[in-house]
Short mmCIF file of C-alpha atoms in Angstrom, two decimals:
data_model
loop_
_atom_site.label_atom_id
_atom_site.label_comp_id
_atom_site.label_asym_id
_atom_site.label_seq_id
_atom_site.Cartn_x
_atom_site.Cartn_y
_atom_site.Cartn_z
CA MET A 20 72.07 126.99 155.96
CA ASN A 21 73.17 125.41 152.50
CA ILE A 22 69.64 124.61 151.15
CA ASP A 23 68.73 126.53 146.95
CA ALA A 24 67.17 129.74 147.82
CA SER A 25 65.21 129.24 144.40
CA LEU A 26 64.01 125.27 145.87
CA LEU A 27 62.01 127.46 149.06
CA ARG A 28 60.58 130.07 147.19
CA GLN A 29 58.96 127.38 145.13
CA ALA A 30 58.15 126.26 147.44
CA ALA A 31 56.69 128.54 149.55
CA GLN A 32 54.54 129.25 146.39
CA ALA A 33 52.96 126.05 146.16
CA ALA A 34 52.66 126.09 149.33
CA ALA A 35 50.68 129.79 150.24
CA GLY A 36 50.24 130.86 146.52
CA GLY A 37 46.95 130.87 146.02
CA GLN A 38 46.48 132.82 148.60
CA GLN A 39 45.44 136.84 148.29
CA TYR A 40 47.59 139.70 149.06
CA PRO A 41 46.01 142.76 148.48
CA ALA A 42 48.46 146.32 147.50
CA ALA A 43 48.86 148.94 149.11
CA THR A 44 49.06 147.00 152.03
CA LEU A 45 50.96 146.56 155.20
CA TYR A 46 52.74 143.02 155.33
CA LEU A 47 53.71 142.20 159.81
CA VAL A 48 56.44 139.30 159.49
CA ALA A 49 57.48 137.19 161.93
CA THR A 50 60.71 135.92 161.07
CA PRO A 51 62.67 133.04 163.54
CA ILE A 52 64.40 134.16 166.68
CA GLY A 53 67.41 131.82 166.25
CA ASN A 54 67.24 128.84 163.85
CA LEU A 55 66.46 129.76 160.10
CA ALA A 56 64.49 126.08 160.07
CA ASP A 57 61.54 127.98 161.71
CA LEU A 58 60.78 131.19 158.43
CA SER A 59 56.73 129.70 157.45
CA LEU A 60 56.33 129.26 153.98
CA ARG A 61 54.33 131.97 153.82
CA ALA A 62 56.51 134.46 154.65
CA ILE A 63 59.41 133.47 151.90
CA HIS A 64 56.20 134.37 150.04
CA VAL A 65 55.18 137.76 151.47
CA LEU A 66 59.31 138.79 151.62
CA GLY A 67 59.28 138.34 147.87
CA LEU A 68 56.12 139.50 146.29
CA VAL A 69 56.50 142.67 148.88
CA ASP A 70 58.03 145.40 147.14
CA ALA A 71 60.03 147.03 150.16
CA LEU A 72 61.20 145.59 153.84
CA ALA A 73 61.15 148.15 156.87
CA CYS A 74 63.49 146.52 159.37
CA GLU A 75 64.21 146.96 162.89
CA ASP A 76 67.84 146.84 161.46
CA THR A 77 68.56 146.27 157.99
CA ARG A 78 72.02 144.17 158.30
CA GLN A 79 69.15 141.31 159.63
CA GLY A 80 67.15 142.53 157.63
CA GLY A 81 69.17 142.13 154.59
CA ALA A 82 70.85 138.84 155.89
CA LEU A 83 67.90 137.63 155.63
CA LEU A 84 66.47 138.25 152.30
CA ARG A 85 70.39 136.75 151.34
CA HIS A 86 68.99 134.23 152.30
CA LEU A 87 66.18 133.72 149.74
CA GLY A 88 68.13 134.78 147.31
CA LEU A 89 66.25 138.59 147.15
CA HIS A 90 66.40 141.52 146.65
CA LYS A 91 64.75 144.08 148.19
CA PRO A 92 64.61 148.00 149.05
CA LEU A 93 64.93 148.07 152.51
CA ILE A 94 63.55 151.07 155.27
CA ALA A 95 64.77 150.46 159.12
CA LEU A 96 62.69 151.70 161.58
CA HIS A 97 63.64 151.25 164.74
CA GLN A 98 62.44 151.88 168.13
CA HIS A 99 64.13 155.62 167.69
CA ASN A 100 62.88 157.00 164.70
CA GLU A 101 59.97 154.36 163.94
CA ARG A 102 57.06 157.43 164.09
CA GLU A 103 59.07 159.55 161.16
CA ALA A 104 60.41 156.13 158.75
CA SER A 105 56.37 154.77 158.80
CA ALA A 106 56.17 158.33 156.69
CA ALA A 107 58.08 156.45 154.04
CA VAL A 108 56.07 152.91 154.30
CA LEU A 109 52.73 154.85 154.43
CA ALA A 110 54.08 156.70 150.99
CA ARG A 111 55.35 153.17 149.13
CA LEU A 112 51.72 152.25 150.16
CA ALA A 113 49.83 154.99 149.09
CA ALA A 114 51.33 154.49 145.51
CA GLY A 115 50.31 151.43 146.11
CA GLU A 116 52.36 148.63 146.89
CA ARG A 117 53.64 146.21 149.13
CA VAL A 118 56.20 146.51 152.33
CA ALA A 119 56.32 144.13 154.61
CA TYR A 120 57.91 144.85 158.49
CA ALA A 121 60.36 142.34 160.17
CA SER A 122 62.33 143.15 164.19
CA ASP A 123 65.02 141.66 164.36
CA ALA A 124 63.13 138.23 165.39
CA GLY A 125 60.04 136.97 166.36
CA THR A 126 56.90 138.72 165.80
CA PRO A 127 57.17 142.45 165.57
CA ALA A 128 55.15 144.60 168.06
CA ILE A 129 55.66 142.80 171.00
CA SER A 130 58.33 144.57 173.26
CA ASP A 131 59.63 145.22 169.67
CA PRO A 132 59.04 148.26 167.05
CA GLY A 133 55.82 147.94 164.84
CA ALA A 134 53.27 148.85 167.57
CA VAL A 135 53.42 152.99 165.65
CA LEU A 136 53.78 151.96 162.60
CA VAL A 137 50.55 149.95 162.45
CA ARG A 138 49.04 152.78 164.13
CA GLU A 139 49.21 154.93 161.96
CA VAL A 140 49.36 153.05 158.99
CA VAL A 141 45.63 152.45 160.39
CA ALA A 142 44.50 155.90 160.81
CA ALA A 143 45.88 156.30 156.92
CA GLY A 144 42.93 153.70 156.42
CA CYS A 145 45.30 150.75 154.54
CA ARG A 146 45.27 147.53 155.88
CA VAL A 147 47.66 145.65 158.11
CA LEU A 148 48.11 142.06 157.85
CA PRO A 149 49.90 139.14 159.98
CA LEU A 150 51.82 136.41 159.17
CA PRO A 151 51.73 134.28 162.68
CA GLY A 152 55.50 132.81 163.07
CA PRO A 153 58.32 132.90 165.77
CA SER A 154 57.89 134.59 169.09
CA SER A 155 59.85 133.21 172.35
CA ALA A 156 56.96 134.83 175.18
CA ALA A 157 54.77 132.43 173.31
CA VAL A 158 57.47 129.56 173.40
CA ALA A 159 58.33 129.65 176.70
CA LEU A 160 54.99 129.70 177.98
CA SER A 161 54.49 126.20 176.17
CA VAL A 162 56.69 124.35 177.92
CA ALA A 163 56.19 125.35 181.45
CA GLY A 164 53.84 123.90 182.13
CA ASP A 165 52.28 126.32 184.73
CA THR A 166 48.72 124.25 185.10
CA ALA A 167 47.38 126.74 187.43
CA ALA A 168 47.38 129.64 185.66
CA GLN A 169 44.64 131.34 185.33
CA GLY A 170 45.50 133.30 181.59
CA PHE A 171 49.28 135.29 181.65
CA ALA A 172 50.93 138.44 181.29
CA PHE A 173 53.79 139.47 179.10
CA ALA A 174 56.16 142.24 180.91
CA GLY A 175 58.84 141.68 179.42
CA PHE A 176 61.95 144.05 179.72
CA LEU A 177 61.86 144.83 183.57
CA PRO A 178 63.04 148.37 184.02
CA THR A 179 67.02 148.41 184.43
CA LYS A 180 67.28 150.80 188.16
CA ALA A 181 67.44 148.82 191.34
CA GLY A 182 64.61 150.52 193.26
CA GLU A 183 61.55 150.62 189.71
CA ARG A 184 62.86 146.80 189.33
CA ARG A 185 61.46 145.82 192.18
CA THR A 186 59.17 147.74 192.94
CA VAL A 187 57.62 145.77 189.12
CA LEU A 188 58.69 142.34 190.07
CA GLN A 189 56.94 142.42 193.26
CA ALA A 190 53.67 144.23 191.61
CA LEU A 191 54.83 140.90 188.54
CA LEU A 192 54.12 138.92 191.78
CA ALA A 193 50.97 139.84 193.45
CA ALA A 194 49.35 138.84 190.44
CA GLU A 195 49.63 135.19 191.43
CA ARG A 196 47.19 133.98 189.28
CA GLN A 197 48.81 133.96 185.94
CA SER A 198 51.96 133.24 184.48
CA GLN A 199 54.44 136.63 183.46
CA VAL A 200 56.81 136.65 180.61
CA VAL A 201 59.76 138.66 181.70
CA PHE A 202 62.84 139.20 179.21
CA GLU A 203 66.58 139.19 180.44
CA ALA A 204 69.75 139.76 178.91
CA PRO A 205 72.41 137.86 180.02
CA HIS A 206 74.21 140.74 182.31
CA ARG A 207 71.98 141.33 184.17
CA ILE A 208 70.26 137.40 184.85
CA ALA A 209 72.04 137.09 188.34
CA GLU A 210 70.89 139.57 189.76
CA LEU A 211 67.81 138.84 188.46
CA LEU A 212 67.42 136.17 189.97
CA ALA A 213 69.42 136.81 193.18
CA LEU A 214 65.91 139.08 193.32
CA LEU A 215 63.80 136.05 192.28
CA ALA A 216 64.77 134.24 194.92
CA GLU A 217 64.95 137.22 197.81
CA LEU A 218 61.12 137.91 196.85
CA ALA A 219 59.50 134.56 196.11
CA PRO A 220 61.74 131.61 196.88
CA ALA A 221 58.76 129.61 196.53
CA ARG A 222 57.07 129.98 193.15
CA ARG A 223 58.11 128.52 190.34
CA VAL A 224 60.13 130.34 188.26
CA THR A 225 61.07 128.60 184.38
CA VAL A 226 64.54 129.61 182.79
CA CYS A 227 64.34 129.22 179.06
CA ARG A 228 67.93 130.30 177.49
CA GLU A 229 69.04 130.81 173.15
CA LEU A 230 65.80 129.72 172.53
CA THR A 231 65.61 127.53 169.25
CA LYS A 232 68.58 127.38 168.49
CA GLN A 233 71.70 125.10 168.82
CA PHE A 234 73.07 125.47 173.26
CA GLU A 235 69.08 126.30 174.11
CA SER A 236 68.38 124.89 178.12
CA ILE A 237 64.72 125.19 179.95
CA HIS A 238 65.23 124.69 183.48
CA THR A 239 62.73 124.97 185.87
CA ALA A 240 62.47 125.10 189.52
CA ASP A 241 61.67 127.20 192.69
CA ALA A 242 62.82 130.64 192.59
CA ALA A 243 64.88 129.72 196.09
CA ALA A 244 67.30 127.36 193.94
CA LEU A 245 67.29 129.17 190.91
CA PRO A 246 70.96 131.62 192.64
CA ALA A 247 72.46 128.65 192.43
CA TRP A 248 71.60 126.56 189.69
CA LEU A 249 72.66 129.31 187.93
CA ALA A 250 76.65 129.70 189.39
CA ALA A 251 77.10 126.22 188.86
CA ASP A 252 77.62 126.94 185.19
CA ALA A 253 79.56 129.57 183.77
CA GLN A 254 77.47 128.76 180.36
CA ARG A 255 74.53 129.19 182.25
CA GLN A 256 75.02 133.05 181.69
CA ARG A 257 75.05 133.34 178.18
CA GLY A 258 72.85 134.12 176.02
CA GLU A 259 68.53 135.70 176.30
CA PHE A 260 66.43 134.53 178.19
CA VAL A 261 62.96 134.78 179.14
CA LEU A 262 61.75 133.64 181.99
CA VAL A 263 57.82 132.36 183.25
CA LEU A 264 57.30 132.89 187.14
CA HIS A 265 54.28 130.97 187.79
CA ALA A 266 51.40 131.41 189.49
CA CYS A 267 50.91 130.65 192.46
CA SER A 268 49.06 127.10 193.32
CA ALA A 269 45.37 127.79 194.38
CA PRO A 270 45.29 127.30 198.37
CA ALA A 271 44.33 123.63 199.19
CA VAL A 272 39.80 123.53 200.45
CA ALA A 273 38.76 120.35 202.71
CA ASP A 274 36.09 118.86 201.32
CA ASP A 275 33.63 119.70 203.74
CA ALA A 276 34.88 122.66 203.92
CA LEU A 277 32.24 125.74 202.57
CA PRO A 278 33.25 128.66 199.68
CA ALA A 279 34.18 131.41 200.76
CA GLU A 280 31.53 133.57 198.60
CA ALA A 281 28.95 131.00 201.35
CA LEU A 282 30.21 132.27 204.10
CA ARG A 283 30.76 135.83 203.63
CA VAL A 284 26.84 136.46 202.71
CA LEU A 285 25.94 134.14 205.81
CA ALA A 286 27.15 136.38 207.44
CA LEU A 287 26.16 139.55 205.95
CA LEU A 288 22.87 138.45 206.39
CA ALA A 289 22.78 136.56 209.64
CA ALA A 290 23.82 139.99 211.21
CA GLU A 291 20.22 141.58 210.48
CA LEU A 292 18.09 137.98 209.69
CA PRO A 293 16.94 135.49 211.91
CA LEU A 294 19.22 132.40 212.04
CA LYS A 295 16.62 130.18 209.97
CA GLN A 296 16.09 132.54 207.75
CA ALA A 297 19.32 133.91 207.21
CA VAL A 298 20.32 130.08 206.62
CA ALA A 299 17.74 129.82 203.84
CA LEU A 300 18.61 133.03 201.78
CA ALA A 301 22.63 132.31 202.38
CA ALA A 302 21.40 128.55 200.48
CA GLN A 303 19.11 129.74 197.92
CA VAL A 304 22.16 132.87 197.29
CA SER A 305 25.24 130.69 197.94
CA GLY A 306 23.86 127.23 196.34
CA ALA A 307 25.42 125.28 199.41
CA PRO A 308 24.05 123.21 202.19
CA ARG A 309 21.83 124.44 203.81
CA ASN A 310 23.00 121.66 206.51
CA ARG A 311 26.14 123.36 206.40
CA LEU A 312 25.55 127.39 206.61
CA TYR A 313 23.49 126.18 209.05
CA ASP A 314 26.31 124.60 211.73
CA ALA A 315 28.36 127.77 210.25
CA ALA A 316 25.31 130.14 210.98
CA LEU A 317 25.81 128.33 214.96
CA ALA A 318 28.95 128.94 215.40
CA LEU A 319 29.43 132.57 214.08
CA ARG A 320 26.51 132.98 216.90
CA ARG A 321 28.62 131.52 219.16
CA GLY A 322 31.40 133.97 218.41
CA ASP A 323 33.76 130.43 216.90
#
């Protein structure tokens, strides 16, 4: 990117410099998931302000600092050494320094290291301040258009073993009222789409590939159609994937149908009380129309 780094830092100072950035604080910095232009001005300002940068990969962290014309001590902190490396961060915080943490891409501690570090820093009585920014899970949800969802859950990467993978995916699909966000690597995407087509052929799925990058693609279809769609173009199997498993649409209810809860209450009362009394109480509890409850109670008595 041919941008003068000093201009970026000046813009960051102008935009974010008025806020206070306390010492002895860990700053969680969200970094771009593919497009450097998504790095916020506030993140640039904080990276220039901190005394050290802890990062999942020092090569990635070093490249980000060089892009900004910055030079900082780097602390490698990844999934294999997070507990031990946290001690180095804590030592700097105890000395009154500011330390930033950045994973390779996106928001730390969401399918990336960072959670252990945060826990240790908080336990030591130091502050943790988040700098919001890119998140592939949030980006995928925003373009899925899942209007049936009542909330979402983040599953991350599924197990690699076939049996465990199937079991976990079945559990995710059973949560019919939520969107489910899943990450997948390119060498396993065909297997995952084939399994989805087998287990839930009618489920809508949004497949996001290379989000924010030059060859980004987003495709939504029923799971049954996805294996053929993937196989139709070899390019579709390249890159990193984020999938959104859509919620199931609520079953259609006839306009004159009684709510299931009202029928359940009516059945319980009708088994113990005279018909009129059962109907009156059911109407009071459920709010359903008394005349329709009465018809339903008659049907129950007839065994319809």
